[in-house]
Short mmCIF file of C-alpha atoms in Angstrom, two decimals:
data_model
loop_
_atom_site.label_atom_id
_atom_site.label_comp_id
_atom_site.label_asym_id
_atom_site.label_seq_id
_atom_site.Cartn_x
_atom_site.Cartn_y
_atom_site.Cartn_z
CA MET A 1 112.37 133.87 100.75
CA MET A 2 113.84 135.25 103.97
CA ILE A 3 110.64 134.72 105.71
CA LEU A 4 110.66 131.17 104.40
CA THR A 5 114.32 130.67 105.52
CA ALA A 6 113.48 132.05 108.87
CA LYS A 7 110.56 129.65 109.38
CA VAL A 8 112.61 126.66 108.34
CA LEU A 9 115.36 127.73 110.69
CA ARG A 10 112.95 127.96 113.61
CA MET A 11 111.58 124.47 112.98
CA PHE A 12 115.15 123.14 112.52
CA MET A 13 116.31 124.47 115.93
CA ALA A 14 113.08 122.95 117.60
CA ARG A 15 113.90 119.39 116.28
CA PRO A 16 117.69 119.25 116.11
CA GLN A 17 117.61 115.36 115.21
CA VAL A 18 116.73 116.61 111.65
CA LYS A 19 120.43 117.42 111.35
CA ARG A 20 121.42 113.88 112.05
CA MET A 21 118.82 112.29 109.72
CA SER A 22 119.56 114.57 106.72
CA ARG A 23 123.47 114.72 106.93
CA TRP A 24 124.00 111.96 104.29
CA GLY A 25 121.53 113.65 101.77
CA ILE A 26 123.53 117.15 102.40
CA LEU A 27 126.88 115.40 101.77
CA THR A 28 125.67 113.58 98.52
CA LYS A 29 124.15 116.95 97.26
CA PHE A 30 127.32 118.81 97.96
CA ILE A 31 129.56 116.19 96.24
CA SER A 32 127.28 116.02 93.23
CA GLY A 33 126.91 119.74 92.95
CA SER A 34 130.45 120.52 93.32
CA LEU A 35 131.50 117.78 90.74
CA THR A 36 129.02 119.05 88.18
CA ASP A 37 130.30 122.58 88.38
CA GLY A 38 134.00 121.61 88.57
CA LEU A 39 133.72 119.24 85.49
CA GLN A 40 131.67 122.03 83.66
CA MET A 41 134.63 124.50 84.42
CA ALA A 42 137.20 121.80 83.23
CA ILE A 43 135.25 121.40 79.84
CA VAL A 44 135.43 125.14 79.31
CA LEU A 45 139.15 125.30 80.13
CA ASN A 46 139.99 122.20 78.06
CA THR A 47 138.26 123.86 75.06
CA MET A 48 140.63 126.84 75.22
CA GLY A 49 142.82 127.11 71.95
CA ARG A 50 140.58 124.93 69.87
CA VAL A 51 137.52 127.20 69.49
CA ASP A 52 137.25 130.76 68.60
CA SER A 53 136.53 133.53 71.05
CA GLN A 54 132.73 133.97 70.32
CA PHE A 55 132.28 130.14 70.95
CA PHE A 56 134.53 130.25 74.11
CA LEU A 57 132.44 133.31 75.44
CA GLY A 58 129.30 131.28 74.81
CA LEU A 59 130.60 128.46 76.85
CA GLY A 60 131.62 130.91 79.72
CA LEU A 61 128.13 132.40 79.84
CA GLN A 62 126.64 128.98 79.80
CA TYR A 63 128.90 128.03 82.80
CA TRP A 64 127.84 131.03 84.92
CA MET A 65 124.20 130.40 84.12
CA SER A 66 124.45 126.78 85.17
CA VAL A 67 126.18 127.85 88.36
CA ILE A 68 123.19 130.08 89.21
CA LEU A 69 120.60 127.58 88.50
CA ASN A 70 122.65 125.02 90.43
CA MET A 71 122.58 127.47 93.45
CA ALA A 72 118.82 127.51 93.06
CA LEU A 73 118.77 123.73 92.96
CA VAL A 74 120.76 123.42 96.07
CA GLN A 75 118.47 125.89 98.00
CA GLN A 76 115.34 124.05 96.86
CA TYR A 77 116.86 120.70 97.80
CA MET A 78 117.77 121.75 101.22
CA ILE A 79 114.52 122.91 102.12
CA MET A 80 112.86 119.96 100.42
CA LEU A 81 115.14 117.54 102.52
CA PHE A 82 114.27 119.39 105.61
CA VAL A 83 110.55 118.83 104.94
CA ARG A 84 111.15 115.13 104.05
CA THR A 85 113.02 114.51 107.50
CA GLN A 86 110.29 116.40 109.31
CA PHE A 87 107.75 114.12 107.67
CA GLN A 88 109.53 111.01 108.73
CA LEU A 89 109.71 112.28 112.23
CA LEU A 90 105.81 113.02 112.00
CA ASN A 91 105.09 109.36 110.79
CA THR A 92 107.30 108.12 113.58
CA GLU A 93 105.43 110.07 116.27
CA LEU A 94 102.04 109.43 114.70
CA ARG A 95 102.70 105.62 114.56
CA GLN A 96 103.84 105.82 118.27
CA VAL A 97 100.45 107.67 119.02
CA ILE A 98 98.51 105.12 117.46
CA GLU A 99 100.41 102.13 119.16
CA ASP A 100 99.79 103.95 122.48
CA THR A 101 96.24 104.37 121.70
CA LYS A 102 95.88 100.64 120.97
CA GLU A 103 97.52 99.87 124.25
CA LEU A 104 95.35 102.28 126.35
CA GLN A 105 92.22 100.72 124.74
CA LEU A 106 93.46 97.03 125.69
CA ASN A 107 94.50 98.13 129.31
CA ARG A 108 91.70 100.36 130.27
CA ARG A 109 91.59 100.25 134.08
CA HIS A 110 91.20 103.39 136.04
CA GLN A 111 88.85 106.12 134.57
CA GLY A 112 91.17 109.04 135.87
CA VAL A 113 94.40 107.44 134.44
CA PHE A 114 92.46 106.84 131.10
CA ILE A 115 91.43 110.25 130.72
CA THR A 116 94.82 111.60 131.55
CA ARG A 117 96.56 109.65 128.83
CA CYS A 118 93.79 110.38 126.31
CA CYS A 119 94.52 114.05 127.00
CA SER A 120 98.22 113.49 126.52
CA LEU A 121 97.75 111.71 123.34
CA ALA A 122 95.41 114.43 122.15
CA ASP A 123 98.09 117.04 122.92
CA GLN A 124 100.68 115.08 120.76
CA LEU A 125 98.15 114.91 117.85
CA GLU A 126 97.60 118.62 117.82
CA ASN A 127 101.15 119.22 117.75
CA ILE A 128 101.58 116.70 114.88
CA ALA A 129 98.60 118.64 113.12
CA ARG A 130 100.39 121.75 113.73
CA VAL A 131 103.88 120.79 112.37
CA GLN A 132 102.07 118.93 109.34
CA SER A 133 100.34 122.39 108.64
CA GLN A 134 103.64 124.31 108.94
CA LEU A 135 105.43 121.89 106.44
CA GLN A 136 102.65 122.13 103.87
CA THR A 137 102.93 126.04 104.05
CA ILE A 138 106.58 125.80 103.51
CA VAL A 139 106.13 123.59 100.39
CA ASN A 140 103.53 125.98 99.13
CA GLN A 141 105.69 129.09 99.73
CA LEU A 142 108.74 127.22 98.25
CA GLU A 143 106.58 126.63 94.95
CA LYS A 144 105.94 130.39 94.74
CA ALA A 145 109.51 131.42 95.33
CA PHE A 146 111.08 128.95 92.92
CA ASP A 147 108.24 129.32 90.07
CA ILE A 148 110.34 130.77 87.36
CA GLN A 149 113.53 129.12 88.41
CA GLY A 150 111.83 125.56 88.63
CA ALA A 151 110.44 126.16 85.06
CA LEU A 152 113.96 127.23 83.81
CA ILE A 153 115.41 124.15 85.41
CA TYR A 154 112.93 121.77 84.12
CA GLY A 155 113.14 123.11 80.70
CA GLY A 156 116.82 123.26 80.76
CA TYR A 157 117.17 119.58 81.76
CA TYR A 158 114.60 118.57 79.16
CA LEU A 159 116.42 120.41 76.30
CA SER A 160 119.73 119.49 77.34
CA SER A 161 118.75 115.71 77.77
CA VAL A 162 117.57 115.72 73.99
CA GLY A 163 120.78 117.84 72.95
CA ASN A 164 123.21 115.47 74.75
CA SER A 165 121.42 112.32 73.28
CA TYR A 166 121.90 113.71 69.69
CA MET A 167 125.44 114.64 70.61
CA ALA A 168 126.30 111.15 71.95
CA TYR A 169 124.82 109.95 68.70
CA SER A 170 126.93 112.28 66.59
CA ILE A 171 130.11 111.19 68.42
CA PHE A 172 129.47 107.68 67.53
CA LYS A 173 128.46 108.37 64.09
CA HIS A 174 131.27 110.75 63.09
CA GLY A 175 134.01 110.31 65.61
CA TYR A 176 135.00 113.01 67.95
CA GLU A 177 138.00 113.90 65.77
CA ASN A 178 135.67 114.80 62.94
CA MET A 179 133.71 117.01 65.34
CA ASN A 180 136.98 119.08 66.30
CA MET A 181 137.02 117.42 69.99
CA ALA A 182 139.77 116.10 72.00
CA LEU A 183 139.31 112.76 73.70
CA SER A 184 139.89 114.51 76.98
CA THR A 185 136.66 116.76 76.22
CA VAL A 186 134.62 113.81 75.32
CA ILE A 187 135.44 112.02 78.73
CA LEU A 188 134.93 115.17 80.66
CA THR A 189 131.51 115.80 78.90
CA PHE A 190 130.48 112.22 79.71
CA LEU A 191 131.52 112.54 83.23
CA TRP A 192 129.81 116.03 83.49
CA CYS A 193 126.49 114.59 82.08
CA PHE A 194 126.50 111.77 84.66
CA PHE A 195 126.77 114.07 87.70
CA TYR A 196 124.60 116.85 86.09
CA TYR A 197 121.55 114.41 85.78
CA LEU A 198 122.42 112.72 89.23
CA ASP A 199 122.23 116.15 90.73
CA GLY A 200 118.78 116.84 89.22
CA LEU A 201 117.64 113.19 90.23
CA LEU A 202 118.54 114.04 93.78
CA ASN A 203 115.90 116.95 93.81
CA LEU A 204 113.33 114.88 91.90
CA ARG A 205 113.68 111.95 94.42
CA VAL A 206 113.35 114.12 97.50
CA MET A 207 110.16 115.69 96.01
CA LEU A 208 108.86 112.18 95.24
CA HIS A 209 109.60 110.90 98.58
CA ILE A 210 108.03 113.82 100.40
CA GLN A 211 104.71 112.80 98.74
CA ASP A 212 105.26 109.17 99.65
CA ASP A 213 105.79 110.24 103.20
CA TYR A 214 102.72 112.42 103.15
CA ARG A 215 100.56 109.26 101.80
CA GLU A 216 102.10 107.36 104.72
CA VAL A 217 100.74 109.72 107.28
CA ILE A 218 97.17 109.18 105.63
CA GLN A 219 97.72 105.48 105.81
CA ILE A 220 98.72 105.40 109.45
CA LEU A 221 96.00 107.68 110.48
CA GLY A 222 93.61 105.36 108.72
CA GLU A 223 94.05 102.87 111.60
CA ARG A 224 92.03 105.26 113.70
CA THR A 225 88.93 103.61 112.52
CA LEU A 226 89.74 100.74 114.72
CA PHE A 227 89.49 102.83 117.88
CA VAL A 228 85.95 102.98 119.70
CA GLY A 229 85.20 104.30 123.13
CA LEU A 230 88.02 106.89 123.35
CA ASP A 231 87.78 110.24 125.22
CA VAL A 232 85.89 113.04 123.26
CA ARG A 233 89.01 115.33 122.87
CA LEU A 234 91.16 112.41 121.66
CA GLU A 235 88.68 111.53 118.91
CA GLU A 236 88.37 115.16 118.01
CA ALA A 237 92.00 115.37 117.63
CA PHE A 238 92.16 112.28 115.18
CA GLU A 239 89.09 113.69 113.40
CA ASN A 240 90.64 117.20 113.03
CA LEU A 241 93.87 115.94 111.68
CA ASN A 242 92.08 113.79 109.22
CA LEU A 243 90.07 116.78 107.98
CA GLN A 244 93.08 118.81 107.62
CA LEU A 245 94.78 116.30 105.38
CA ILE A 246 91.48 115.93 103.22
CA ARG A 247 90.86 119.69 102.86
CA ASN A 248 94.49 120.51 102.01
CA PRO A 249 96.17 117.94 100.13
CA LEU A 250 99.83 118.08 99.53
CA GLU A 251 100.96 118.76 95.99
CA ILE A 252 104.16 119.76 94.44
CA LYS A 253 103.81 121.73 91.29
CA VAL A 254 105.93 123.79 88.83
CA ILE A 255 104.27 127.12 87.96
CA GLU A 256 100.97 125.64 88.90
CA LEU A 257 100.77 123.76 85.66
CA TYR A 258 102.98 120.67 86.01
CA SER A 259 102.52 118.42 88.91
CA VAL A 260 105.59 116.58 90.05
CA THR A 261 104.39 113.09 90.67
CA ARG A 262 105.84 109.48 89.93
CA SER A 263 103.41 109.18 86.79
CA THR A 264 103.96 112.76 85.40
CA THR A 265 107.78 111.92 85.71
CA MET A 266 107.54 108.76 83.89
CA SER A 267 105.48 110.34 81.26
CA MET A 268 108.20 113.11 80.85
CA PHE A 269 110.88 110.53 80.55
CA GLY A 270 108.85 108.73 77.83
CA ASN A 271 108.40 112.06 75.86
CA LEU A 272 112.06 112.83 76.36
CA PHE A 273 113.03 109.35 74.80
CA THR A 274 110.54 109.80 71.93
CA HIS A 275 111.89 113.34 71.02
CA SER A 276 115.59 112.04 71.17
CA ILE A 277 114.64 109.24 68.70
CA LEU A 278 112.79 111.42 66.37
CA LEU A 279 115.88 113.81 66.25
CA ILE A 280 118.27 110.92 65.62
CA GLU A 281 115.83 109.43 63.03
CA TYR A 282 115.62 113.06 61.14
CA ASP A 283 119.42 113.07 61.04
CA MET A 284 119.67 109.53 59.75
CA GLU A 285 117.08 110.41 57.04
CA HIS A 286 118.51 113.75 55.89
CA PHE A 287 122.27 113.85 56.63
#
């Protein structure tokens, strides 16, 4: 993890504009994470005096486990946000190289100037390929570092979603008074659920956007097929970057079993909805 952090910091220092591009994402994550932990602490304190010591101890342990997992979420989010802003910069630079190459073809005058400009563009492409490879390495190392934590977080969100759906149904069915809950506890719980899932969606959103930005790299690079008669080195630079993307496609997985994509995310939400409905139907039939 220390090696990964050092690598991220080196790239961050080399491209300080990443700080400006990611400040709103950092602020949003800080607010949502702080409110999630703060509201959960408020729920624990609000239940004091109405529950026995064993139940209160369980709530306290649950709170500290949540804080630890939240810290892992923040670490993953910060690195993923850094990777995403780097991909955005790469796309801007690659798009500029494509535009410069188009202009160079249209205004091809002196052979010496043409070759010089081609070499300059080839250098830029090689730098883009180098940074892209580093970013992909960071993503792969992050997956390995957060294998177990990622599985726990995904499992925790899934189980808590089903449980919270059933709890909301029970409150509406029986009333919070009959469940030994105060109105303030119900309000705090619903507020906590909102920021808890918002916090998780921020992590999911940045991972999906990274894959969108990666596909945009491929899409922009696809315009190279329109170029003819370029310098050999520039053509090789385009081809090497294209082969690099084909041979090592970007994938974000959880313990090498579950790929985080838009389709798998929608499938997970569908399963979550189905299991929540089944649990509520079982309660309606037997209780």
